[in-house]
PDB file of C-alpha atoms and ligand atoms in Angstrom:
ATOM      1  CA  MET A   1     100.261 -13.749   8.931  1.00 92.00           C
ATOM      2  CA  ASP A   2     101.687 -11.416   6.443  1.00 93.00           C
ATOM      3  CA  ASN A   3     104.726  -9.415   7.396  1.00 96.00           C
ATOM      4  CA  ARG A   4     104.718  -7.300   4.180  1.00 97.00           C
ATOM      5  CA  PRO A   5     103.959  -3.308   3.684  1.00 97.00           C
ATOM      6  CA  ILE A   6     100.751  -2.020   2.733  1.00 98.00           C
ATOM      7  CA  GLY A   7     100.709   0.160  -0.173  1.00 98.00           C
ATOM      8  CA  VAL A   8      99.079   3.438  -0.317  1.00 98.00           C
ATOM      9  CA  PHE A   9      98.973   5.865  -3.315  1.00 98.00           C
ATOM     10  CA  ASP A  10      98.081   9.279  -4.279  1.00 96.00           C
ATOM     11  CA  SER A  11      98.105  12.057  -6.937  1.00 95.00           C
ATOM     12  CA  GLY A  12     100.462  13.930  -4.095  1.00 94.00           C
ATOM     13  CA  LEU A  13      99.793  14.578  -0.580  1.00 93.00           C
ATOM     14  CA  GLY A  14      96.307  14.287   0.242  1.00 92.00           C
ATOM     15  CA  GLY A  15      96.262  10.330   0.757  1.00 95.00           C
ATOM     16  CA  LEU A  16      98.290  11.010   3.508  1.00 96.00           C
ATOM     17  CA  THR A  17      95.242  12.018   4.827  1.00 94.00           C
ATOM     18  CA  VAL A  18      94.183   8.364   4.881  1.00 96.00           C
ATOM     19  CA  LEU A  19      97.735   7.465   5.606  1.00 97.00           C
ATOM     20  CA  ASP A  20      97.270   8.706   8.605  1.00 96.00           C
ATOM     21  CA  GLU A  21      94.170   7.177   9.910  1.00 95.00           C
ATOM     22  CA  ILE A  22      95.166   3.536   8.563  1.00 97.00           C
ATOM     23  CA  MET A  23      98.407   4.232  11.222  1.00 96.00           C
ATOM     24  CA  LYS A  24      96.053   5.036  14.057  1.00 95.00           C
ATOM     25  CA  LEU A  25      93.893   2.339  13.564  1.00 95.00           C
ATOM     26  CA  MET A  26      96.487  -0.271  12.851  1.00 96.00           C
ATOM     27  CA  PRO A  27      99.831   1.087  14.311  1.00 95.00           C
ATOM     28  CA  THR A  28     101.808  -2.577  13.789  1.00 96.00           C
ATOM     29  CA  GLU A  29     101.030  -2.584  10.133  1.00 97.00           C
ATOM     30  CA  SER A  30     104.413  -1.174   7.755  1.00 97.00           C
ATOM     31  CA  ILE A  31     103.351   0.957   4.661  1.00 98.00           C
ATOM     32  CA  VAL A  32     104.277   2.320   1.538  1.00 98.00           C
ATOM     33  CA  TYR A  33     103.080   5.513   0.623  1.00 98.00           C
ATOM     34  CA  PHE A  34     103.724   7.185  -2.919  1.00 98.00           C
ATOM     35  CA  GLY A  35     102.369  10.388  -3.826  1.00 97.00           C
ATOM     36  CA  ASP A  36     102.778  11.505  -7.253  1.00 97.00           C
ATOM     37  CA  CYS A  37     103.224  14.701  -6.405  1.00 96.00           C
ATOM     38  CA  GLY A  38     105.362  15.402  -9.654  1.00 96.00           C
ATOM     39  CA  ARG A  39     102.263  15.323 -12.067  1.00 96.00           C
ATOM     40  CA  THR A  40      99.563  16.196  -9.704  1.00 93.00           C
ATOM     41  CA  PRO A  41      96.314  17.145 -10.025  1.00 93.00           C
ATOM     42  CA  TYR A  42      94.865  14.002 -11.441  1.00 95.00           C
ATOM     43  CA  GLY A  43      91.772  15.803 -11.169  1.00 92.00           C
ATOM     44  CA  THR A  44      91.904  17.849 -14.274  1.00 93.00           C
ATOM     45  CA  LYS A  45      93.317  15.184 -16.546  1.00 94.00           C
ATOM     46  CA  SER A  46      91.742  13.114 -19.380  1.00 94.00           C
ATOM     47  CA  ARG A  47      90.351   9.187 -18.069  1.00 94.00           C
ATOM     48  CA  GLU A  48      93.019   7.709 -19.645  1.00 96.00           C
ATOM     49  CA  MET A  49      95.999   9.657 -18.655  1.00 97.00           C
ATOM     50  CA  VAL A  50      94.578   9.170 -14.762  1.00 96.00           C
ATOM     51  CA  VAL A  51      94.548   5.124 -15.681  1.00 97.00           C
ATOM     52  CA  LYS A  52      97.869   5.286 -17.356  1.00 97.00           C
ATOM     53  CA  TYR A  53      99.271   6.997 -13.933  1.00 98.00           C
ATOM     54  CA  THR A  54      97.454   4.901 -11.971  1.00 97.00           C
ATOM     55  CA  PHE A  55      98.664   1.893 -13.226  1.00 98.00           C
ATOM     56  CA  GLN A  56     102.242   3.225 -12.788  1.00 98.00           C
ATOM     57  CA  ASP A  57     101.503   4.156  -8.928  1.00 98.00           C
ATOM     58  CA  ILE A  58     100.271   0.420  -8.776  1.00 98.00           C
ATOM     59  CA  ARG A  59     103.454  -0.760 -10.594  1.00 97.00           C
ATOM     60  CA  PHE A  60     105.792   0.986  -8.701  1.00 98.00           C
ATOM     61  CA  LEU A  61     104.158  -0.291  -5.428  1.00 98.00           C
ATOM     62  CA  LEU A  62     103.977  -4.230  -6.588  1.00 97.00           C
ATOM     63  CA  ASN A  63     107.735  -3.395  -6.701  1.00 97.00           C
ATOM     64  CA  GLN A  64     108.038  -2.868  -3.242  1.00 96.00           C
ATOM     65  CA  ASP A  65     106.483  -6.181  -2.334  1.00 94.00           C
ATOM     66  CA  ILE A  66     103.212  -4.840  -0.641  1.00 97.00           C
ATOM     67  CA  LYS A  67     100.684  -7.324   0.091  1.00 97.00           C
ATOM     68  CA  MET A  68      97.440  -4.677  -0.745  1.00 97.00           C
ATOM     69  CA  ILE A  69      96.777  -1.853  -2.247  1.00 97.00           C
ATOM     70  CA  VAL A  70      95.036   1.605  -1.075  1.00 97.00           C
ATOM     71  CA  ILE A  71      93.770   3.802  -3.812  1.00 97.00           C
ATOM     72  CA  ALA A  72      93.949   7.081  -1.557  1.00 97.00           C
ATOM     73  CA  CYS A  73      92.472   9.010  -4.249  1.00 95.00           C
ATOM     74  CA  ASN A  74      89.127   9.423  -5.622  1.00 95.00           C
ATOM     75  CA  THR A  75      90.017  10.461  -8.803  1.00 95.00           C
ATOM     76  CA  ALA A  76      91.782   7.370  -9.722  1.00 96.00           C
ATOM     77  CA  SER A  77      89.139   5.246  -8.203  1.00 94.00           C
ATOM     78  CA  ALA A  78      86.348   6.847 -10.254  1.00 93.00           C
ATOM     79  CA  CYS A  79      88.762   6.550 -13.290  1.00 93.00           C
ATOM     80  CA  SER A  80      90.240   3.326 -13.031  1.00 91.00           C
ATOM     81  CA  LEU A  81      88.899   1.093 -10.198  1.00 91.00           C
ATOM     82  CA  GLU A  82      87.239  -1.672 -12.256  1.00 90.00           C
ATOM     83  CA  LEU A  83      90.269  -1.456 -14.919  1.00 94.00           C
ATOM     84  CA  VAL A  84      92.718  -2.100 -11.736  1.00 95.00           C
ATOM     85  CA  LYS A  85      90.648  -4.899 -10.197  1.00 92.00           C
ATOM     86  CA  ASN A  86      90.762  -7.167 -13.506  1.00 94.00           C
ATOM     87  CA  ASN A  87      94.193  -6.050 -14.043  1.00 95.00           C
ATOM     88  CA  PHE A  88      96.139  -6.629 -10.416  1.00 95.00           C
ATOM     89  CA  ASN A  89      95.898  -9.646  -8.616  1.00 93.00           C
ATOM     90  CA  ILE A  90      96.128  -8.063  -5.304  1.00 95.00           C
ATOM     91  CA  PRO A  91      93.745  -6.811  -2.601  1.00 95.00           C
ATOM     92  CA  VAL A  92      92.585  -3.282  -3.884  1.00 96.00           C
ATOM     93  CA  ILE A  93      90.938  -0.895  -1.180  1.00 96.00           C
ATOM     94  CA  GLU A  94      89.468   2.388  -2.499  1.00 94.00           C
ATOM     95  CA  VAL A  95      87.758   5.406  -1.023  1.00 94.00           C
ATOM     96  CA  VAL A  96      84.992   6.025  -2.734  1.00 95.00           C
ATOM     97  CA  GLN A  97      82.227   3.623  -1.679  1.00 94.00           C
ATOM     98  CA  PRO A  98      82.876   4.393   2.226  1.00 93.00           C
ATOM     99  CA  GLY A  99      82.661   7.644   2.178  1.00 94.00           C
ATOM    100  CA  ALA A 100      79.111   7.181   0.298  1.00 95.00           C
ATOM    101  CA  LYS A 101      77.670   4.656   2.823  1.00 95.00           C
ATOM    102  CA  THR A 102      79.090   7.081   5.784  1.00 95.00           C
ATOM    103  CA  ALA A 103      77.280  10.066   4.095  1.00 97.00           C
ATOM    104  CA  VAL A 104      73.959   8.287   3.650  1.00 97.00           C
ATOM    105  CA  ARG A 105      73.870   6.989   7.064  1.00 96.00           C
ATOM    106  CA  MET A 106      74.273  10.519   8.048  1.00 97.00           C
ATOM    107  CA  THR A 107      71.839  12.645   6.398  1.00 98.00           C
ATOM    108  CA  LYS A 108      68.478  13.268   7.819  1.00 97.00           C
ATOM    109  CA  ASN A 109      67.165  15.456   5.108  1.00 97.00           C
ATOM    110  CA  LYS A 110      67.923  13.205   2.463  1.00 98.00           C
ATOM    111  CA  LYS A 111      70.151  15.914   0.612  1.00 98.00           C
ATOM    112  CA  ILE A 112      73.793  15.146   0.186  1.00 98.00           C
ATOM    113  CA  GLY A 113      76.385  17.549  -1.278  1.00 98.00           C
ATOM    114  CA  VAL A 114      79.693  16.259  -2.940  1.00 97.00           C
ATOM    115  CA  ILE A 115      82.766  18.426  -3.727  1.00 97.00           C
ATOM    116  CA  GLY A 116      85.588  16.733  -5.536  1.00 96.00           C
ATOM    117  CA  THR A 117      87.887  16.828  -8.652  1.00 94.00           C
ATOM    118  CA  GLU A 118      86.424  17.754 -11.574  1.00 94.00           C
ATOM    119  CA  GLY A 119      87.536  13.991 -12.905  1.00 93.00           C
ATOM    120  CA  THR A 120      85.514  12.789  -9.710  1.00 95.00           C
ATOM    121  CA  ILE A 121      82.652  15.111 -10.073  1.00 96.00           C
ATOM    122  CA  ASN A 122      82.480  14.753 -13.929  1.00 95.00           C
ATOM    123  CA  SER A 123      82.624  10.558 -13.642  1.00 94.00           C
ATOM    124  CA  GLY A 124      79.267  10.758 -11.559  1.00 95.00           C
ATOM    125  CA  VAL A 125      80.623   7.874  -9.218  1.00 95.00           C
ATOM    126  CA  TYR A 126      79.253   9.448  -5.843  1.00 96.00           C
ATOM    127  CA  GLY A 127      75.786  10.074  -7.335  1.00 96.00           C
ATOM    128  CA  LYS A 128      75.306   6.442  -8.692  1.00 96.00           C
ATOM    129  CA  THR A 129      77.225   4.572  -5.412  1.00 96.00           C
ATOM    130  CA  ILE A 130      74.917   6.997  -3.243  1.00 97.00           C
ATOM    131  CA  ASN A 131      71.671   6.304  -5.159  1.00 97.00           C
ATOM    132  CA  LYS A 132      72.232   2.354  -5.075  1.00 97.00           C
ATOM    133  CA  ILE A 133      72.318   2.405  -1.542  1.00 97.00           C
ATOM    134  CA  ASP A 134      69.307   5.052  -1.216  1.00 97.00           C
ATOM    135  CA  ASN A 135      67.628   5.891  -4.624  1.00 97.00           C
ATOM    136  CA  THR A 136      65.681   8.614  -2.801  1.00 97.00           C
ATOM    137  CA  VAL A 137      68.723  10.959  -1.445  1.00 98.00           C
ATOM    138  CA  GLN A 138      69.287  13.677  -3.703  1.00 98.00           C
ATOM    139  CA  ILE A 139      72.986  14.888  -4.552  1.00 97.00           C
ATOM    140  CA  ILE A 140      74.174  18.134  -5.331  1.00 97.00           C
ATOM    141  CA  SER A 141      77.676  17.947  -6.455  1.00 97.00           C
ATOM    142  CA  LYS A 142      80.492  20.568  -7.109  1.00 97.00           C
ATOM    143  CA  ALA A 143      84.285  20.179  -8.554  1.00 97.00           C
ATOM    144  CA  CYS A 144      86.664  22.229  -6.821  1.00 97.00           C
ATOM    145  CA  PRO A 145      89.080  22.463  -9.125  1.00 94.00           C
ATOM    146  CA  LEU A 146      91.195  25.144  -6.782  1.00 95.00           C
ATOM    147  CA  PHE A 147      91.588  23.292  -3.568  1.00 95.00           C
ATOM    148  CA  VAL A 148      94.169  20.731  -4.355  1.00 92.00           C
ATOM    149  CA  PRO A 149      96.573  23.310  -5.882  1.00 92.00           C
ATOM    150  CA  LEU A 150      95.897  25.435  -2.200  1.00 94.00           C
ATOM    151  CA  VAL A 151      97.058  22.016  -0.532  1.00 91.00           C
ATOM    152  CA  GLU A 152      99.860  21.220  -2.233  1.00 88.00           C
ATOM    153  CA  THR A 153     101.216  24.641  -2.145  1.00 90.00           C
ATOM    154  CA  GLY A 154     100.335  24.242   1.693  1.00 91.00           C
ATOM    155  CA  TRP A 155      97.886  27.009   1.727  1.00 94.00           C
ATOM    156  CA  TRP A 156      95.269  25.177   4.104  1.00 92.00           C
ATOM    157  CA  ASP A 157      94.104  28.073   6.098  1.00 92.00           C
ATOM    158  CA  ASN A 158      94.759  31.359   4.932  1.00 95.00           C
ATOM    159  CA  ASP A 159      92.445  34.357   3.449  1.00 96.00           C
ATOM    160  CA  ILE A 160      92.934  32.935  -0.075  1.00 97.00           C
ATOM    161  CA  ALA A 161      91.705  29.145   0.993  1.00 97.00           C
ATOM    162  CA  GLY A 162      88.507  31.047   2.514  1.00 98.00           C
ATOM    163  CA  ARG A 163      87.572  32.898  -0.423  1.00 98.00           C
ATOM    164  CA  THR A 164      88.304  29.832  -2.609  1.00 98.00           C
ATOM    165  CA  ALA A 165      85.598  27.903  -0.140  1.00 98.00           C
ATOM    166  CA  GLU A 166      83.291  30.595  -0.231  1.00 98.00           C
ATOM    167  CA  GLU A 167      83.511  31.018  -4.045  1.00 97.00           C
ATOM    168  CA  TYR A 168      82.648  26.890  -3.999  1.00 98.00           C
ATOM    169  CA  LEU A 169      80.603  26.415  -1.364  1.00 98.00           C
ATOM    170  CA  ILE A 170      77.774  29.224  -0.856  1.00 97.00           C
ATOM    171  CA  PRO A 171      75.763  27.653  -3.726  1.00 95.00           C
ATOM    172  CA  LEU A 172      75.894  24.336  -2.296  1.00 95.00           C
ATOM    173  CA  LYS A 173      74.737  25.544   1.555  1.00 96.00           C
ATOM    174  CA  ASN A 174      71.952  27.658  -0.214  1.00 96.00           C
ATOM    175  CA  GLU A 175      70.633  24.453  -1.509  1.00 96.00           C
ATOM    176  CA  GLY A 176      69.765  23.082   1.879  1.00 95.00           C
ATOM    177  CA  ILE A 177      72.176  19.788   2.063  1.00 97.00           C
ATOM    178  CA  ASP A 178      72.928  18.486   5.707  1.00 97.00           C
ATOM    179  CA  VAL A 179      76.384  15.946   5.170  1.00 98.00           C
ATOM    180  CA  LEU A 180      78.639  17.401   2.627  1.00 97.00           C
ATOM    181  CA  VAL A 181      81.090  14.517   1.110  1.00 96.00           C
ATOM    182  CA  LEU A 182      84.769  15.958   0.676  1.00 96.00           C
ATOM    183  CA  GLY A 183      85.057  13.610  -2.078  1.00 95.00           C
ATOM    184  CA  CYS A 184      89.030  14.247  -2.383  1.00 94.00           C
ATOM    185  CA  THR A 185      91.850  13.167  -0.475  1.00 92.00           C
ATOM    186  CA  HIS A 186      93.364  16.375  -0.260  1.00 92.00           C
ATOM    187  CA  TYR A 187      90.179  18.195   1.067  1.00 94.00           C
ATOM    188  CA  PRO A 188      90.217  17.256   4.766  1.00 93.00           C
ATOM    189  CA  LEU A 189      93.349  19.271   5.000  1.00 93.00           C
ATOM    190  CA  LEU A 190      90.670  22.205   4.234  1.00 96.00           C
ATOM    191  CA  LYS A 191      88.599  21.351   6.924  1.00 95.00           C
ATOM    192  CA  GLY A 192      88.733  24.722   8.696  1.00 96.00           C
ATOM    193  CA  VAL A 193      87.881  27.110   6.094  1.00 97.00           C
ATOM    194  CA  ILE A 194      85.174  24.406   4.537  1.00 98.00           C
ATOM    195  CA  SER A 195      83.416  24.335   7.697  1.00 97.00           C
ATOM    196  CA  LYS A 196      83.517  27.859   7.943  1.00 97.00           C
ATOM    197  CA  VAL A 197      81.507  28.154   5.223  1.00 97.00           C
ATOM    198  CA  MET A 198      78.884  25.513   5.545  1.00 97.00           C
ATOM    199  CA  GLY A 199      78.545  25.772   9.509  1.00 96.00           C
ATOM    200  CA  ASP A 200      77.171  23.799  12.367  1.00 95.00           C
ATOM    201  CA  ASP A 201      74.505  22.029  10.469  1.00 94.00           C
ATOM    202  CA  VAL A 202      75.924  20.521   7.512  1.00 97.00           C
ATOM    203  CA  ALA A 203      77.821  17.527   8.678  1.00 97.00           C
ATOM    204  CA  LEU A 204      81.248  16.939   6.726  1.00 96.00           C
ATOM    205  CA  VAL A 205      82.095  13.443   5.563  1.00 95.00           C
ATOM    206  CA  SER A 206      86.025  12.647   5.443  1.00 89.00           C
ATOM    207  CA  SER A 207      86.623   9.146   3.672  1.00 79.00           C
ATOM    208  CA  ALA A 208      89.701   8.640   5.540  1.00 88.00           C
ATOM    209  CA  LEU A 209      89.009   7.125   8.751  1.00 86.00           C
ATOM    210  CA  GLU A 210      86.079   5.020   6.933  1.00 88.00           C
ATOM    211  CA  VAL A 211      88.683   3.900   4.573  1.00 94.00           C
ATOM    212  CA  ALA A 212      90.900   2.656   7.537  1.00 95.00           C
ATOM    213  CA  LYS A 213      88.189   0.583   8.823  1.00 93.00           C
ATOM    214  CA  VAL A 214      87.869  -1.197   5.308  1.00 95.00           C
ATOM    215  CA  VAL A 215      91.536  -1.707   5.606  1.00 96.00           C
ATOM    216  CA  LYS A 216      91.463  -3.344   8.601  1.00 96.00           C
ATOM    217  CA  GLU A 217      88.137  -5.824   8.071  1.00 96.00           C
ATOM    218  CA  ALA A 218      90.230  -6.773   4.571  1.00 96.00           C
ATOM    219  CA  ILE A 219      93.351  -7.512   6.785  1.00 96.00           C
ATOM    220  CA  GLU A 220      91.178  -9.601   8.995  1.00 95.00           C
ATOM    221  CA  GLU A 221      89.583 -11.149   6.376  1.00 94.00           C
ATOM    222  CA  TYR A 222      92.369 -12.406   4.368  1.00 93.00           C
ATOM    223  CA  ASP A 223      94.321 -13.216   7.480  1.00 94.00           C
ATOM    224  CA  MET A 224      96.684 -11.036   6.628  1.00 95.00           C
ATOM    225  CA  ALA A 225      98.007  -8.612   9.893  1.00 96.00           C
ATOM    226  CA  ARG A 226     101.557  -8.429  10.546  1.00 95.00           C
ATOM    227  CA  ASP A 227     103.418  -9.324  13.389  1.00 93.00           C
ATOM    228  CA  GLU A 228     102.869  -7.270  16.067  1.00 90.00           C
ATOM    229  CA  LYS A 229     106.468  -7.619  17.621  1.00 92.00           C
ATOM    230  CA  ILE A 230     107.986  -6.320  14.768  1.00 91.00           C
ATOM    231  CA  LYS A 231     108.278  -2.805  14.868  1.00 92.00           C
ATOM    232  CA  PRO A 232     106.485  -1.219  11.502  1.00 95.00           C
ATOM    233  CA  VAL A 233     108.273   0.433   9.186  1.00 95.00           C
ATOM    234  CA  TYR A 234     107.108   3.511   6.651  1.00 96.00           C
ATOM    235  CA  ARG A 235     108.740   4.298   3.490  1.00 97.00           C
ATOM    236  CA  TYR A 236     107.687   7.486   1.761  1.00 98.00           C
ATOM    237  CA  TYR A 237     108.258   8.262  -2.097  1.00 98.00           C
ATOM    238  CA  THR A 238     107.820  11.140  -4.476  1.00 98.00           C
ATOM    239  CA  SER A 239     107.917  11.992  -7.803  1.00 98.00           C
ATOM    240  CA  ASP A 240     108.906  15.305  -7.385  1.00 97.00           C
ATOM    241  CA  SER A 241     110.944  17.570  -4.244  1.00 95.00           C
ATOM    242  CA  VAL A 242     112.141  15.153  -1.395  1.00 97.00           C
ATOM    243  CA  GLU A 243     112.212  18.186   0.704  1.00 96.00           C
ATOM    244  CA  LYS A 244     108.972  19.734  -0.167  1.00 93.00           C
ATOM    245  CA  PHE A 245     107.198  16.367   0.611  1.00 96.00           C
ATOM    246  CA  GLU A 246     109.123  16.284   3.858  1.00 96.00           C
ATOM    247  CA  SER A 247     108.183  19.751   5.388  1.00 93.00           C
ATOM    248  CA  LEU A 248     104.756  19.524   4.372  1.00 93.00           C
ATOM    249  CA  GLY A 249     104.158  15.805   4.985  1.00 95.00           C
ATOM    250  CA  SER A 250     105.256  16.543   8.237  1.00 96.00           C
ATOM    251  CA  LEU A 251     102.917  19.066   9.036  1.00 92.00           C
ATOM    252  CA  ILE A 252     100.156  17.057   7.644  1.00 93.00           C
ATOM    253  CA  LEU A 253     101.103  13.683   9.610  1.00 95.00           C
ATOM    254  CA  LYS A 254     101.930  16.185  12.708  1.00 93.00           C
ATOM    255  CA  LYS A 255     105.604  13.883  12.714  1.00 93.00           C
ATOM    256  CA  GLU A 256     108.799  14.439  11.241  1.00 94.00           C
ATOM    257  CA  ILE A 257     109.121  12.378   8.118  1.00 93.00           C
ATOM    258  CA  ARG A 258     112.710  11.807   6.943  1.00 88.00           C
ATOM    259  CA  SER A 259     114.234   9.752   4.366  1.00 90.00           C
ATOM    260  CA  VAL A 260     111.891  10.062   1.283  1.00 97.00           C
ATOM    261  CA  GLU A 261     113.151   8.935  -1.850  1.00 97.00           C
ATOM    262  CA  LYS A 262     112.282  10.376  -5.210  1.00 98.00           C
ATOM    263  CA  VAL A 263     110.702   7.702  -7.723  1.00 97.00           C
ATOM    264  CA  ASP A 264     111.290   8.224 -11.730  1.00 97.00           C
ATOM    265  CA  ILE A 265     107.563   7.100 -12.388  1.00 97.00           C
ATOM    266  CA  GLU A 266     107.678   7.244 -15.581  1.00 96.00           C
ATOM    267  CA  LYS A 267     109.783   4.055 -15.943  1.00 96.00           C
ATOM    268  CA  TYR A 268     106.975   1.996 -14.532  1.00 96.00           C
TER     269      TYR A 268
HETATM  270  N1  DGL B   1      93.976  13.583  -3.539  1.00 88.60           N
HETATM  271  C1  DGL B   1      92.984  13.012  -5.181  1.00 88.60           C
HETATM  272  C2  DGL B   1      91.731  12.628  -4.699  1.00 88.60           C
HETATM  273  O1  DGL B   1      91.129  12.077  -4.122  1.00 88.60           O
HETATM  274  C3  DGL B   1      93.564  14.441  -5.637  1.00 88.60           C
HETATM  275  C4  DGL B   1      93.214  14.657  -7.191  1.00 88.60           C
HETATM  276  C5  DGL B   1      94.091  15.525  -7.837  1.00 88.60           C
HETATM  277  O2  DGL B   1      95.092  15.315  -7.945  1.00 88.60           O
HETATM  278  O3  DGL B   1      93.325  15.913  -8.437  1.00 88.60           O
HETATM  279  O4  DGL B   1      90.764  13.233  -6.090  1.00 88.60           O
END
């Protein structure tokens, strides 16, 4: 048994899609979430910068006495997973492998589309991971850099989001893929506009639920479950406006988030 919280972080609000699934699957676990909204997006930054930010985010969470890290950010996972595993002595869960596995399981025509940030797509991490599982799968990938700022602005389902989705996704649809991996934790919030472009014949894979399942397995494997009799505590931190995090975060989690605290992340 381990009553310490799970630490989850992302470059901003997108990781709340992962947090939401963890809360649903493990309602007795306490969680500390850090959203680096002041430095988002990570996806357009150099690998060195993303590694530096990721290490700072983790050092901050370790200061909160957590028992496990969930990197709820594909870009951070793509750029720094190995370095994180080699430098921090704590169980680490990432988002790429679970989504890749699900996509391979779901494809029938072996043509998988992957969308993500420039950092994630340029790293080729999904292609490598998918082809390690099945090397006959063809992968068509596309960076969608405007999606993250749309989400961070709260523009999830308006005309501009719809038009942007068309611009990015029609070429992918024309390739005949039957599965599309949402390779960024911000993208499930754009599911409405994305599925409108892709249509019913293309299955969307959001890794959030798959990641939550992996977290649950790891908690069981390490015998780290929290005492079910103690009420879970959720704490939220951001590196930018607390008010913005509270209002958009509450919409994403469909429950009111209060008492968000601001962190000077450059200190870590
Ligand atoms: N949610 C992050 C990801 O999954 C967002 C990336 C960004 O900040 O650009 O990649």
